[in-house]
PDB file of C-alpha atoms in Angstrom:
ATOM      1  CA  UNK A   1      56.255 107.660  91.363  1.00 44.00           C
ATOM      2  CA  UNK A   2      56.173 106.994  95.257  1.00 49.00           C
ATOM      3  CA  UNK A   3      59.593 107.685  96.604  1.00 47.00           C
ATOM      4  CA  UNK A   4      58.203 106.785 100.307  1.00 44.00           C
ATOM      5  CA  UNK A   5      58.678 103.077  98.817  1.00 47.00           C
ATOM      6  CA  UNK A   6      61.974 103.118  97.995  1.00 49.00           C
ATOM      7  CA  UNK A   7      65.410 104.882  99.668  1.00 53.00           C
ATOM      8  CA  UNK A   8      66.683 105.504  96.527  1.00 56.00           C
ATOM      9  CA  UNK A   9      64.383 107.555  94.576  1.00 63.00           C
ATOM     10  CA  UNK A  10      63.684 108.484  91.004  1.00 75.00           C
ATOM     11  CA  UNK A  11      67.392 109.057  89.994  1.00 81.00           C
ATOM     12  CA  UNK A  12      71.061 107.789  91.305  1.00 83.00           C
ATOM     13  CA  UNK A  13      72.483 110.459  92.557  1.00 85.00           C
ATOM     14  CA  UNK A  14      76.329 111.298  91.356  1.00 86.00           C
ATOM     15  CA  UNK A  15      77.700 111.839  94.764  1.00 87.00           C
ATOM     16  CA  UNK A  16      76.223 108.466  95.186  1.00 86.00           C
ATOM     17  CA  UNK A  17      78.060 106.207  93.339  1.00 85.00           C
ATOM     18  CA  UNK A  18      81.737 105.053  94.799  1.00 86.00           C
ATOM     19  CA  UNK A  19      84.779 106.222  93.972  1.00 84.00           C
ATOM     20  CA  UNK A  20      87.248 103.485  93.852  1.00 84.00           C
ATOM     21  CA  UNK A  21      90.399 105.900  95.663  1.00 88.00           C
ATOM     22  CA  UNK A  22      88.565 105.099  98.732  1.00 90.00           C
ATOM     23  CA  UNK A  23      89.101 101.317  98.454  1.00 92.00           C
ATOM     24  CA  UNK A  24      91.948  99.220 101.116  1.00 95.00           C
ATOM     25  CA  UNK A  25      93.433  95.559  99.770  1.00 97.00           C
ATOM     26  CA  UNK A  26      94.950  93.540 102.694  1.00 97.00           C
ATOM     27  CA  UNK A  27      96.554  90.241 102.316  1.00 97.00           C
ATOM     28  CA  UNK A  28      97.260  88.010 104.948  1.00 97.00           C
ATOM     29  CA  UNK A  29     100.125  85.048 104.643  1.00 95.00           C
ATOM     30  CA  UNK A  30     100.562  83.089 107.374  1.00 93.00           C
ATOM     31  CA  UNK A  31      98.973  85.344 109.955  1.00 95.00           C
ATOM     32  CA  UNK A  32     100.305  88.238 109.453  1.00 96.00           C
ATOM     33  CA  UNK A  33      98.233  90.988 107.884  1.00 97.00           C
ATOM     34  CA  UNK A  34      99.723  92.691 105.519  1.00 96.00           C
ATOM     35  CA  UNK A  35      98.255  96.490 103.403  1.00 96.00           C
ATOM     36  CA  UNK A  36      98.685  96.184 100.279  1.00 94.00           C
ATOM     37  CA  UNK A  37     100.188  99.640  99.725  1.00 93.00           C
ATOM     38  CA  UNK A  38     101.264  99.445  96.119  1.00 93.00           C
ATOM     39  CA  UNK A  39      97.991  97.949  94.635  1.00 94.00           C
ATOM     40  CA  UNK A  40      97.064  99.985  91.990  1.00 94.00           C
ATOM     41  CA  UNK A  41      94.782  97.119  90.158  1.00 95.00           C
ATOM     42  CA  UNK A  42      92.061  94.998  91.533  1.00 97.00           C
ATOM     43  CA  UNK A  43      89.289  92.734  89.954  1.00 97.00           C
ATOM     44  CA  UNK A  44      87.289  89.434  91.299  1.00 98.00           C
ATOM     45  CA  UNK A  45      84.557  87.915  90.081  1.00 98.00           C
ATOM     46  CA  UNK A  46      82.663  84.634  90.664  1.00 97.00           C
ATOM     47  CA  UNK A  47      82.304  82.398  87.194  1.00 96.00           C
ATOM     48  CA  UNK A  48      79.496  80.268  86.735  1.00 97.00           C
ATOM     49  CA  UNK A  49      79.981  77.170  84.618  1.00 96.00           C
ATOM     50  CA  UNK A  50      76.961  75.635  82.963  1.00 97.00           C
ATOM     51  CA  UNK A  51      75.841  72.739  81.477  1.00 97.00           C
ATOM     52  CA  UNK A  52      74.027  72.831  77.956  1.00 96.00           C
ATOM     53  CA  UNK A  53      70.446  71.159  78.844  1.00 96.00           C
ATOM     54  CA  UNK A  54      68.446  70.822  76.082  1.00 95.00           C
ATOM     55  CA  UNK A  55      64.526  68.749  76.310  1.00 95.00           C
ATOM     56  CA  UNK A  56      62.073  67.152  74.131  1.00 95.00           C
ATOM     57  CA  UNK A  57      59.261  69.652  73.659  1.00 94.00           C
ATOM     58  CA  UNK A  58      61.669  72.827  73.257  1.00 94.00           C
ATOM     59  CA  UNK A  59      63.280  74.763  71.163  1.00 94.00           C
ATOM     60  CA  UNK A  60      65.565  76.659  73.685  1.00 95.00           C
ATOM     61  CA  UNK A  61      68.602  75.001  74.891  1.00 95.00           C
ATOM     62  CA  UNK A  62      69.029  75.395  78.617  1.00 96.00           C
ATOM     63  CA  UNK A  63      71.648  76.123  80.838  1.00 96.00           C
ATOM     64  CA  UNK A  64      72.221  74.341  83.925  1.00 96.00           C
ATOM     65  CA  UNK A  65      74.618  76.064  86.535  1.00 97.00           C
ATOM     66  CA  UNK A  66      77.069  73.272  88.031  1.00 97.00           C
ATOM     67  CA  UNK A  67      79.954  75.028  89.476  1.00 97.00           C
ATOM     68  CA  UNK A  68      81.451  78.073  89.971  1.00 97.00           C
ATOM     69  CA  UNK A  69      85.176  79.618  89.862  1.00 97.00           C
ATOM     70  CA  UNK A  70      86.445  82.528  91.686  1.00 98.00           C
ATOM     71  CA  UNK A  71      88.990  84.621  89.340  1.00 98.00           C
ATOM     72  CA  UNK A  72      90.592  88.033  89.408  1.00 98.00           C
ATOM     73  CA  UNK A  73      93.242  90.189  88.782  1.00 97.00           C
ATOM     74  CA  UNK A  74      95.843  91.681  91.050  1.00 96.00           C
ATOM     75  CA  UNK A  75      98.412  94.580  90.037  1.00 95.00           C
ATOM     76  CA  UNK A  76     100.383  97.389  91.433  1.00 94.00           C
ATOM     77  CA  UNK A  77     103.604  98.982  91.981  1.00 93.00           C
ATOM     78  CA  UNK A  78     107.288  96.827  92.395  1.00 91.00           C
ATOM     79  CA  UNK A  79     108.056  97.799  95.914  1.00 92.00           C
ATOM     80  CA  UNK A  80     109.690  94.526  97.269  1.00 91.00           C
ATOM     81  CA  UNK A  81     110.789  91.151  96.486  1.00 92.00           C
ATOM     82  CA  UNK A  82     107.985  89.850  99.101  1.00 91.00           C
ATOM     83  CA  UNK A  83     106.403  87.540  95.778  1.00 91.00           C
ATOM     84  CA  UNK A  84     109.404  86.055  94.849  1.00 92.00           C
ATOM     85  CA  UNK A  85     110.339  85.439  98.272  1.00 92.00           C
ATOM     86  CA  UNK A  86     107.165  83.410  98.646  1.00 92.00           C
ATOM     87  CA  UNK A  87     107.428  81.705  95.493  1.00 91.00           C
ATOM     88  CA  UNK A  88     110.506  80.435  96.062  1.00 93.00           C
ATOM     89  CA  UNK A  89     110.112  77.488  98.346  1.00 93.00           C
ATOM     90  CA  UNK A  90     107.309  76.220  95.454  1.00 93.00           C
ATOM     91  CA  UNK A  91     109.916  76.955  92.905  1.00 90.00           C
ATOM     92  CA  UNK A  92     112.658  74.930  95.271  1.00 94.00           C
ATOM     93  CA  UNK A  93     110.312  71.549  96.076  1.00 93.00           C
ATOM     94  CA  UNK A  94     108.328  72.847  98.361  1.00 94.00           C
ATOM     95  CA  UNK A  95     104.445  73.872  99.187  1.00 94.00           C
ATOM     96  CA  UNK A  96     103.108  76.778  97.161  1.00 95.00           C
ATOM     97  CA  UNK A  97     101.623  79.716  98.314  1.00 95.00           C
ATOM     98  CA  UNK A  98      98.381  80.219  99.121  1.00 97.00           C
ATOM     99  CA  UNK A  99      96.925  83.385 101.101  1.00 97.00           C
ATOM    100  CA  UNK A 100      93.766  85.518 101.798  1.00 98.00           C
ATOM    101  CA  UNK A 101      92.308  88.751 100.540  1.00 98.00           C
ATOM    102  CA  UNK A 102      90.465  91.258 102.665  1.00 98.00           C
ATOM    103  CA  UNK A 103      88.939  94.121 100.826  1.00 97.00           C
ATOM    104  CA  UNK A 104      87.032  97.354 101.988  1.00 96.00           C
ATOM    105  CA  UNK A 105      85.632 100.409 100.382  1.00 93.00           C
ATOM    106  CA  UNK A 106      83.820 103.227 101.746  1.00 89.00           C
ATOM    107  CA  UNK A 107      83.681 106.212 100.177  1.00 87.00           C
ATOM    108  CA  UNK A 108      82.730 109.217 102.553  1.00 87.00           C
ATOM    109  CA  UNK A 109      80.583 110.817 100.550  1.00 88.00           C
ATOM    110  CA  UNK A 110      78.765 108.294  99.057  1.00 88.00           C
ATOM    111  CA  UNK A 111      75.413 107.251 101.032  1.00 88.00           C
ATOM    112  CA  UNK A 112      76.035 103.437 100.138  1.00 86.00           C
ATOM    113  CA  UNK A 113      78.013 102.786 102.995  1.00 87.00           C
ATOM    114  CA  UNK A 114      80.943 100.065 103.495  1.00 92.00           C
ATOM    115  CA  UNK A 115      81.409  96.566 102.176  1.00 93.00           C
ATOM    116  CA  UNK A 116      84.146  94.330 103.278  1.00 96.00           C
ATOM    117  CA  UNK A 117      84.981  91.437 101.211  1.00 98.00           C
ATOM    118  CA  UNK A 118      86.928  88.495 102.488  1.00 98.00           C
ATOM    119  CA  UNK A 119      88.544  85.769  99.398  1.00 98.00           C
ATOM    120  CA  UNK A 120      90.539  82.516 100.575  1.00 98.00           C
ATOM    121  CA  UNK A 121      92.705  80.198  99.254  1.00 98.00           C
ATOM    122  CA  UNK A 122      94.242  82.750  97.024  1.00 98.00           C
ATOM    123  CA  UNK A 123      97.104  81.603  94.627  1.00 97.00           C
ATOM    124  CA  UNK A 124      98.511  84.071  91.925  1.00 96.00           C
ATOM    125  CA  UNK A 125      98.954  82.842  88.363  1.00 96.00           C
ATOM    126  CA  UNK A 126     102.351  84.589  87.738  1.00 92.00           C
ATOM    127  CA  UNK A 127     104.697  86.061  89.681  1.00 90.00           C
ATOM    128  CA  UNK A 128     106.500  89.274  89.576  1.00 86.00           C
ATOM    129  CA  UNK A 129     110.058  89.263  88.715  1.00 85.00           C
ATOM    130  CA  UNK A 130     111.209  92.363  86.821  1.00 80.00           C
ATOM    131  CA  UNK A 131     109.328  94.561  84.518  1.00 77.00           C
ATOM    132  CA  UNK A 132     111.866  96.976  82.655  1.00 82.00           C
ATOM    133  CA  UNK A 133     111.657  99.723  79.920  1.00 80.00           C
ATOM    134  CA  UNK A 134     113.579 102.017  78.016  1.00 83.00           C
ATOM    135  CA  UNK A 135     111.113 104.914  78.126  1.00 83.00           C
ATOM    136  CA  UNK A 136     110.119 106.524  81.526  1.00 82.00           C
ATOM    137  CA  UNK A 137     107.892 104.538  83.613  1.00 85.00           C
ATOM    138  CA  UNK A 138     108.215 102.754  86.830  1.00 89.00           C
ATOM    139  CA  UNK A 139     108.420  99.132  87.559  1.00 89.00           C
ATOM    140  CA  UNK A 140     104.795  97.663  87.774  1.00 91.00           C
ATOM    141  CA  UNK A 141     103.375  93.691  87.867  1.00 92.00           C
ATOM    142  CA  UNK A 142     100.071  92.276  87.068  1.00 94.00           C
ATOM    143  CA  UNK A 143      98.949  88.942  88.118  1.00 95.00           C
ATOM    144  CA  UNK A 144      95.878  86.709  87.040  1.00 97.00           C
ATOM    145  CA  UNK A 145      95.047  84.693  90.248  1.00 98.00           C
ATOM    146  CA  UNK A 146      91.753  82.373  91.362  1.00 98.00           C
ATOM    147  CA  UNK A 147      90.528  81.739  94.940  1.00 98.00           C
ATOM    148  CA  UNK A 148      88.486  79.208  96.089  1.00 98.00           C
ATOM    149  CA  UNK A 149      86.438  81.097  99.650  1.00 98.00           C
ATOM    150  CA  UNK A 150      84.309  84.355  99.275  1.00 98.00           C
ATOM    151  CA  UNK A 151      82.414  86.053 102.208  1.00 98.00           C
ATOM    152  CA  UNK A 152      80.873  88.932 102.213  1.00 97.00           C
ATOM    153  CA  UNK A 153      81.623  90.230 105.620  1.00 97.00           C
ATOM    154  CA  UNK A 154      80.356  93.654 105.270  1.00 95.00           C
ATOM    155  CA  UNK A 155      77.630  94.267 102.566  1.00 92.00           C
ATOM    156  CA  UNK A 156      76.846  97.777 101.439  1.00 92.00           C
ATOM    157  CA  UNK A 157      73.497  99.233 103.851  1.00 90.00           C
ATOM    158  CA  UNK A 158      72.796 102.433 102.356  1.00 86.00           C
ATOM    159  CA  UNK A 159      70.031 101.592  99.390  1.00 82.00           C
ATOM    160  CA  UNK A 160      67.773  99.020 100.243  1.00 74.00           C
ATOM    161  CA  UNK A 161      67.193  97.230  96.773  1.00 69.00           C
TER     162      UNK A 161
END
C-alpha cells in the first residue's frame, strides 16, 4: 500500500487515539462562562428521524431523513446548588433555563489535534437535588438534556480522511 497517499498509514497508531482526561466542558448562562469543574460524564449526539418511504417497483422500504434532534447526557460531581438555583425561577412561574455548551479536547500526545465543539439552546431534563447513600460514595447527578444549535468551531486537523 502507498502511504505517500494518505497521513495516516497502514495502522492507527495507539498513541494516536484520544484520551478523554484531556477533554474541558464550559457552560455559559447568561454571559458568564463558567468550567465545568465537576463534570465527570459527557455524551451528545445528533438523532436523525426518518420517514418510512416505501415505492412501487421495490422490495426495500426506504428511509427518508426529515429532522434531526440533538441529545446528550451531562453528569458529575455535587459541588453547588448552582442547578437548583437556576431552576428555581421555572419552578416559581418564571422562564426556564436555557444555556450553551463549549467543549474542547486535545490530547498532547495524540497527532489528531484539537476540536472545539459549541451546543446552544441547552435545557437539562432533570435537575440535581440530592443524591444520598448509606455506603461510601460521594454525592453525584446525572442529567439527560437536548439542545437545539451545534457548531463545530474547531474540527480535528491531524488525519486528513
Amino acid at each position: 500500500m502507498d502511504e505517500s497517499t494518505s497521513t495516516i498509514g497502514s495502522f492507527l497508531s495507539g498513541r494516536d487515539t484520544i484520551s478523554t482526561k484531556d477533554a474541558k466542558l464550559y457552560i455559559t448562562i447568561d454571559g458568564k462562562v463558567i468550567p465545568l469543574i465537576e463534570a465527570t460524564k459527557f455524551t451528545a449526539k445528533l438523532e436523525k428521524n426518518k420517514e418510512d418511504v416505501q415505492t412501487l417497483g421495490s422490495r426495500w422500504k426506504h428511509k427518508k431523513t426529515t429532522s434531526v434532534e440533538g441529545t446528550g447526557t451531562l453528569g458529575g460531581y455535587v459541588i453547588s446548588s448552582a442547578w437548583l438555583k437556576y431552576a428555581l425561577p421555572y419552578i416559581q412561574g418564571g422562564k426556564d433555563l436555557y444555556f450553551e455548551i463549549t467543549l474542547s479536547i486535545e490530547d498532547p500526545t495524540s497527532r489528531a489535534g484539537k476540536q472545539t465543539v459549541h451546543l446552544g439552546e441547552v435545557n437539562l431534563d432533570d435537575i440535581p437535588i440530592g443524591d444520598f447513600e448509606a455506603d461510601d460514595g460521594v454525592m453525584e447527578w446525572e442529567s439527560d438534556f437536548t439542545f437545539e444549535e451545534v457548531d463545530l468551531v474547531t474540527p480535528f486537523t491531524g488525519f486528513d480522511l
